[in-house]
Amino acid sequence: MSNYKINTKCVQSGYTPGNGEPRQIPIIQSTTFKYDTSEDMGKLFDLETSGYFYTRLQNPTNDYVAAKIADLEGGSAGMLTSSGQAANFFAVFNICECGGHIVSSSSIYGGTFNLLAVTLKKMGISVTFVSPTASEEELDNAFQENTKAVFGETIANPALTVLDIEKYAKAAHKHGVPLIIDNTFPTPVNCRPIEWGADIVTHSTTKYMDGHGSAVGGAIVDSGKFDWMAHKEKFPGLCTPDESYHGITYAEKFSNSGAFITKCTAQLMRDFGCIQSPQNAFLLNLGLESLHVRMPRHVENGTAVAEFLSSHKKVKKVNYPGLKTDPYYELSQKYMPQGGCGVVSFEIEGGRKGAEAFMKKLKLAAIETHVADARTCCLNPATSTHRQMTEEQLEAAGIPAGLVRVSCGLEDKEDLINDLKQALE
C-alpha cells in the first residue's frame, strides 16, 4: 500500500483478505495456537520462522493493525502495546539499559515525564531534560557518553508546544543515537515524524486513532533507517548475541528494518506481557478507518475555539499552535501545514476558583480525564490531575491554577463556542 495516499491507507492498509476470507480484520480471540509437531513450534521459539504461539507476545489481529499504523507513518515495522505508556517504556527500554542515559524534551505528557524521571531512575537509567526550544549548543551539551536515545512529542500534552523535529534529529544523529517521537496528537494524518528525521515513533492509540473512548492501547513504529551496527558499542542488546535466543544478533539477522521491533517483541513483550487485546485492536482499526475524515474536523473546531477564546476578556492566555499569534505557529506550519490537533489549553481569570466555576457551567463539554475524542471534553489540572500542588508549585511547573485544557470533538463548532461562551459569562 506504500504507493497510495494516506486516506486510502487508513481504510485499506494492513490487511488484504484472500479469496473467501473475511472482509473485515478477524478477531483472533485465542491465547494459544496449535502446531502439528514440536519441531514446528521450536522454529518459532528460535526465531527461525514467523508465526504465533502465544498471544502474550503476538497475535494476528494485532499485527494486521500494527502493519496499518506502520504504513501510515512510513515505517518498516510496528507493534501494538497495552497503552501509550507501555509503548513509550518499550521504545526507550528496548535500547537503554541500566547505566544508560536519555535526553528528553521537558515539554512532554506528565505521565511520560514521571516514567523517565522517576521510574526509569529506579532502573538505573538517567535523563537530562532540555527545553523544546533549546539551541543546538544547549542540545549538544545535554549528551553524555552513555546517552542512548533522544525523546520528544510532536505536540506536547497539555502544553501544546511544537518540537523542532529536524533540529532534535540532527542532534541525536550527531551523537549516534535514535530520535524517538510521540506523535499521538497530530497522528500520521497531520504529521509523519519519520519524514523529518525521527527513527522511532510512538502513539497512545487511546486518543485520536481510536477516537471514540473505546479501547486503551499504544503503538510503536520503527523507521528502519537507523544503522544500529554503525554504533554497535552503544547498543549491545541489538548488536551482540542474545543468549536467551540461542545467540541471535538482532541487527545482523533482521537488519535495520526489522531488528528493533523483533527484539522489542521477542524480549520485552515476552517478559513484560503488555499486549493489546485482540478485541481492542479490532476497535482501534475501526477508528483508523475514519481517522483521515475526523482529523480535519478536530482541527477546524480547535482553531475556531482557540480564535474565540483569544478574543474573550476573561481569558488571559490561549495555547494553540494553529493561532498566528502562538509562539509555535511557524514550527506548526512547517511540520503540520494542514493543522495539528483539536486540543486547546487556556488560562482563565480567577485562577483555580475561576476555572472551577467555569467548568461547573459547561453543558456540552464533559469533564473527563481524557483527550482527543469524538466528544468534546475538558480538564482543569489544578483541580484534578495536579490537585495536590500549591499555587506556587503549579506556577513553577508551568501549569497556572486557572489553566483549562479543552479537547474539541466532532460537534458543530458554533455549539462548542456557545457552550464555552455561556460558561465564561
Short mmCIF file of C-alpha atoms in Angstrom, two decimals, residues 81-327:
data_model
loop_
_atom_site.label_atom_id
_atom_site.label_comp_id
_atom_site.label_asym_id
_atom_site.label_seq_id
_atom_site.Cartn_x
_atom_site.Cartn_y
_atom_site.Cartn_z
CA THR A 81 1.05 -2.40 23.19
CA SER A 82 -1.48 -2.28 26.00
CA SER A 83 -1.23 1.53 26.36
CA GLY A 84 0.67 4.58 25.18
CA GLN A 85 2.70 4.46 28.39
CA ALA A 86 3.74 0.90 27.60
CA ALA A 87 4.72 1.99 24.08
CA ASN A 88 7.00 4.75 25.36
CA PHE A 89 8.50 2.47 28.01
CA PHE A 90 9.21 -0.29 25.49
CA ALA A 91 10.62 2.15 22.91
CA VAL A 92 13.14 3.52 25.41
CA PHE A 93 13.93 0.36 27.37
CA ASN A 94 14.50 -1.65 24.19
CA ILE A 95 17.77 0.24 23.66
CA CYS A 96 18.54 1.85 27.04
CA GLU A 97 19.56 -0.44 29.90
CA CYS A 98 20.84 0.12 33.43
CA GLY A 99 23.64 2.68 33.29
CA GLY A 100 22.21 4.38 30.23
CA HIS A 101 21.08 7.97 29.73
CA ILE A 102 18.31 9.72 27.78
CA VAL A 103 17.99 13.28 26.51
CA SER A 104 14.36 14.40 26.50
CA SER A 105 12.34 17.49 25.80
CA SER A 106 10.99 18.86 29.09
CA SER A 107 7.64 19.63 27.47
CA ILE A 108 6.01 16.19 27.42
CA TYR A 109 2.99 14.46 28.93
CA GLY A 110 3.22 14.34 32.73
CA GLY A 111 2.95 10.54 32.87
CA THR A 112 5.86 10.16 30.45
CA PHE A 113 7.86 12.76 32.38
CA ASN A 114 7.39 10.69 35.54
CA LEU A 115 8.28 7.48 33.66
CA LEU A 116 11.58 8.95 32.52
CA ALA A 117 12.48 10.95 35.63
CA VAL A 118 11.28 8.65 38.42
CA THR A 119 10.55 5.09 37.34
CA LEU A 120 13.47 4.61 34.94
CA LYS A 121 15.75 6.22 37.51
CA LYS A 122 14.95 3.30 39.82
CA MET A 123 16.12 1.01 36.99
CA GLY A 124 19.47 2.80 36.72
CA ILE A 125 18.61 4.98 33.72
CA SER A 126 19.13 8.74 33.99
CA VAL A 127 17.61 11.56 31.96
CA THR A 128 18.51 15.14 31.09
CA PHE A 129 15.56 17.38 30.24
CA VAL A 130 16.00 20.26 27.82
CA SER A 131 13.63 22.93 26.60
CA PRO A 132 11.77 22.16 23.37
CA THR A 133 13.20 25.47 22.14
CA ALA A 134 16.78 24.62 23.19
CA SER A 135 19.53 25.84 20.88
CA GLU A 136 21.77 23.37 19.03
CA GLU A 137 24.52 24.15 21.54
CA GLU A 138 22.24 23.50 24.52
CA LEU A 139 21.15 20.23 22.96
CA ASP A 140 24.75 19.17 22.36
CA ASN A 141 25.65 19.90 25.97
CA ALA A 142 22.90 17.58 27.22
CA PHE A 143 24.51 14.47 25.70
CA GLN A 144 26.75 12.15 27.69
CA GLU A 145 28.96 9.22 26.70
CA ASN A 146 26.22 6.83 27.85
CA THR A 147 23.34 8.58 26.04
CA LYS A 148 21.23 6.04 24.14
CA ALA A 149 18.25 7.99 22.79
CA VAL A 150 16.53 11.36 22.43
CA PHE A 151 12.80 11.67 23.21
CA GLY A 152 10.15 14.27 22.44
CA GLU A 153 6.50 14.85 21.50
CA THR A 154 5.37 16.36 18.20
CA ILE A 155 2.75 18.42 20.04
CA ALA A 156 3.16 18.23 23.80
CA ASN A 157 0.26 17.33 26.09
CA PRO A 158 -1.02 19.64 27.65
CA ALA A 159 1.44 22.50 26.98
CA LEU A 160 0.85 22.29 23.18
CA THR A 161 4.45 23.19 22.38
CA VAL A 162 5.70 22.02 18.97
CA LEU A 163 9.01 20.19 18.74
CA ASP A 164 11.54 21.14 16.07
CA ILE A 165 11.91 17.54 14.89
CA GLU A 166 14.67 18.24 12.38
CA LYS A 167 16.82 20.01 14.97
CA TYR A 168 16.37 17.23 17.52
CA ALA A 169 17.03 14.55 14.88
CA LYS A 170 20.22 16.30 13.77
CA ALA A 171 21.49 16.42 17.36
CA ALA A 172 20.58 12.77 18.00
CA HIS A 173 22.29 11.52 14.85
CA LYS A 174 25.35 13.65 15.50
CA HIS A 175 25.81 11.67 18.71
CA GLY A 176 24.96 8.32 17.13
CA VAL A 177 21.59 7.71 18.82
CA PRO A 178 17.99 7.48 17.54
CA LEU A 179 15.26 10.07 17.96
CA ILE A 180 12.02 8.73 19.48
CA ILE A 181 8.92 10.86 18.83
CA ASP A 182 5.49 10.50 20.44
CA ASN A 183 3.16 11.51 17.60
CA THR A 184 -0.15 11.00 19.43
CA PHE A 185 -1.75 14.42 18.97
CA PRO A 186 -1.23 15.15 15.24
CA THR A 187 -1.38 11.47 14.18
CA PRO A 188 0.24 10.48 10.86
CA VAL A 189 -2.62 12.21 9.05
CA ASN A 190 -1.19 15.60 10.04
CA CYS A 191 2.49 14.83 10.70
CA ARG A 192 4.87 12.00 9.86
CA PRO A 193 7.99 12.48 12.01
CA ILE A 194 9.99 9.84 10.11
CA GLU A 195 9.95 12.15 7.07
CA TRP A 196 11.69 14.78 9.24
CA GLY A 197 14.39 12.50 10.65
CA ALA A 198 12.75 10.62 13.54
CA ASP A 199 13.79 6.97 13.92
CA ILE A 200 11.11 5.55 16.24
CA VAL A 201 7.52 6.80 16.52
CA THR A 202 5.12 6.00 19.36
CA HIS A 203 1.41 6.56 19.89
CA SER A 204 -1.21 6.40 22.54
CA THR A 205 -3.79 4.83 20.25
CA THR A 206 -6.34 5.52 23.00
CA LYS A 207 -6.58 9.07 21.64
CA TYR A 208 -7.39 10.15 18.07
CA MET A 209 -6.53 6.82 16.46
CA ASP A 210 -9.31 5.10 18.40
CA GLY A 211 -11.20 8.37 18.59
CA HIS A 212 -14.24 7.13 20.48
CA GLY A 213 -13.02 6.39 24.00
CA SER A 214 -13.49 2.67 23.43
CA ALA A 215 -10.11 1.00 23.95
CA VAL A 216 -6.84 1.81 25.71
CA GLY A 217 -3.78 1.00 23.61
CA GLY A 218 -0.40 2.04 22.25
CA ALA A 219 1.79 1.52 19.21
CA ILE A 220 5.47 1.62 18.24
CA VAL A 221 6.73 2.12 14.68
CA ASP A 222 10.34 1.67 13.57
CA SER A 223 11.51 3.73 10.60
CA GLY A 224 14.00 1.01 9.66
CA LYS A 225 16.53 3.73 8.85
CA PHE A 226 18.76 3.84 11.92
CA ASP A 227 22.03 1.93 11.42
CA TRP A 228 22.43 0.02 14.68
CA MET A 229 25.65 -1.76 13.69
CA ALA A 230 27.32 1.55 12.85
CA HIS A 231 27.01 2.37 16.58
CA LYS A 232 27.17 -1.16 17.94
CA GLU A 233 29.14 -0.16 21.03
CA LYS A 234 26.12 1.88 22.17
CA PHE A 235 23.51 -0.83 21.54
CA PRO A 236 24.78 -4.23 22.71
CA GLY A 237 21.22 -5.52 23.08
CA LEU A 238 20.73 -5.25 19.33
CA CYS A 239 24.29 -5.74 18.11
CA THR A 240 25.65 -8.61 20.25
CA PRO A 241 24.36 -12.18 20.64
CA ASP A 242 21.22 -12.63 22.75
CA GLU A 243 21.83 -15.78 24.77
CA SER A 244 18.15 -16.01 25.66
CA TYR A 245 17.52 -16.68 21.96
CA HIS A 246 20.42 -19.01 21.18
CA GLY A 247 22.90 -16.27 20.39
CA ILE A 248 20.90 -14.36 17.77
CA THR A 249 22.24 -10.90 16.96
CA TYR A 250 19.11 -8.94 16.01
CA ALA A 251 20.78 -6.23 13.93
CA GLU A 252 22.55 -8.85 11.81
CA LYS A 253 19.72 -11.35 11.41
CA PHE A 254 16.84 -8.92 10.89
CA SER A 255 18.71 -5.87 9.50
CA ASN A 256 17.82 -2.27 10.27
CA SER A 257 14.26 -2.74 9.02
CA GLY A 258 13.31 -5.48 11.49
CA ALA A 259 15.80 -5.60 14.35
CA PHE A 260 14.17 -3.07 16.71
CA ILE A 261 10.60 -4.44 16.60
CA THR A 262 11.75 -8.08 16.63
CA LYS A 263 13.82 -7.53 19.77
CA CYS A 264 11.04 -5.48 21.36
CA THR A 265 8.59 -8.32 20.76
CA ALA A 266 10.87 -11.28 21.50
CA GLN A 267 12.34 -9.80 24.69
CA LEU A 268 10.17 -7.08 26.21
CA MET A 269 6.73 -8.34 25.22
CA ARG A 270 7.80 -11.83 26.26
CA ASP A 271 8.97 -10.65 29.69
CA PHE A 272 6.51 -7.83 30.46
CA GLY A 273 3.44 -9.02 28.55
CA CYS A 274 1.98 -5.56 27.83
CA ILE A 275 -0.02 -6.86 24.87
CA GLN A 276 -3.07 -5.08 23.49
CA SER A 277 -6.09 -7.35 23.46
CA PRO A 278 -7.26 -8.52 20.00
CA GLN A 279 -10.71 -7.04 20.74
CA ASN A 280 -9.15 -3.63 21.43
CA ALA A 281 -7.04 -3.91 18.27
CA PHE A 282 -10.24 -4.56 16.28
CA LEU A 283 -11.89 -1.46 17.78
CA LEU A 284 -8.74 0.54 17.08
CA ASN A 285 -8.86 -0.43 13.43
CA LEU A 286 -12.45 0.81 13.16
CA GLY A 287 -11.20 4.16 14.42
CA LEU A 288 -8.28 4.19 11.99
CA GLU A 289 -10.63 3.69 9.05
CA SER A 290 -12.14 7.13 9.65
CA LEU A 291 -9.06 8.91 11.05
CA HIS A 292 -8.43 10.86 7.84
CA VAL A 293 -12.03 12.12 7.90
CA ARG A 294 -12.10 13.04 11.58
CA MET A 295 -8.78 14.88 11.97
CA PRO A 296 -9.69 17.85 9.71
CA ARG A 297 -12.88 18.40 11.75
CA HIS A 298 -10.94 18.27 15.02
CA VAL A 299 -8.53 20.88 13.63
CA GLU A 300 -11.38 23.04 12.31
CA ASN A 301 -13.12 23.00 15.69
CA GLY A 302 -9.91 23.53 17.64
CA THR A 303 -8.98 26.54 15.52
CA ALA A 304 -12.43 28.09 15.86
CA VAL A 305 -12.46 27.62 19.64
CA ALA A 306 -8.91 28.98 20.01
CA GLU A 307 -9.78 32.08 17.98
CA PHE A 308 -12.89 32.68 20.09
CA LEU A 309 -11.04 32.25 23.37
CA SER A 310 -8.17 34.51 22.32
CA SER A 311 -10.59 37.43 21.97
CA HIS A 312 -12.51 36.86 25.21
CA LYS A 313 -11.89 39.33 28.04
CA LYS A 314 -11.94 36.66 30.76
CA VAL A 315 -9.25 34.55 29.09
CA LYS A 316 -5.68 35.55 29.98
CA LYS A 317 -3.81 33.32 27.52
CA VAL A 318 -4.51 30.72 24.84
CA ASN A 319 -2.14 27.93 23.79
CA TYR A 320 -2.83 26.59 20.30
CA PRO A 321 -0.09 26.30 17.67
CA GLY A 322 -2.61 26.87 14.89
CA LEU A 323 -3.06 30.52 16.01
CA LYS A 324 -0.87 33.03 14.16
CA THR A 325 -0.11 34.71 17.49
CA ASP A 326 1.16 31.46 19.06
CA PRO A 327 4.96 31.24 19.52
#
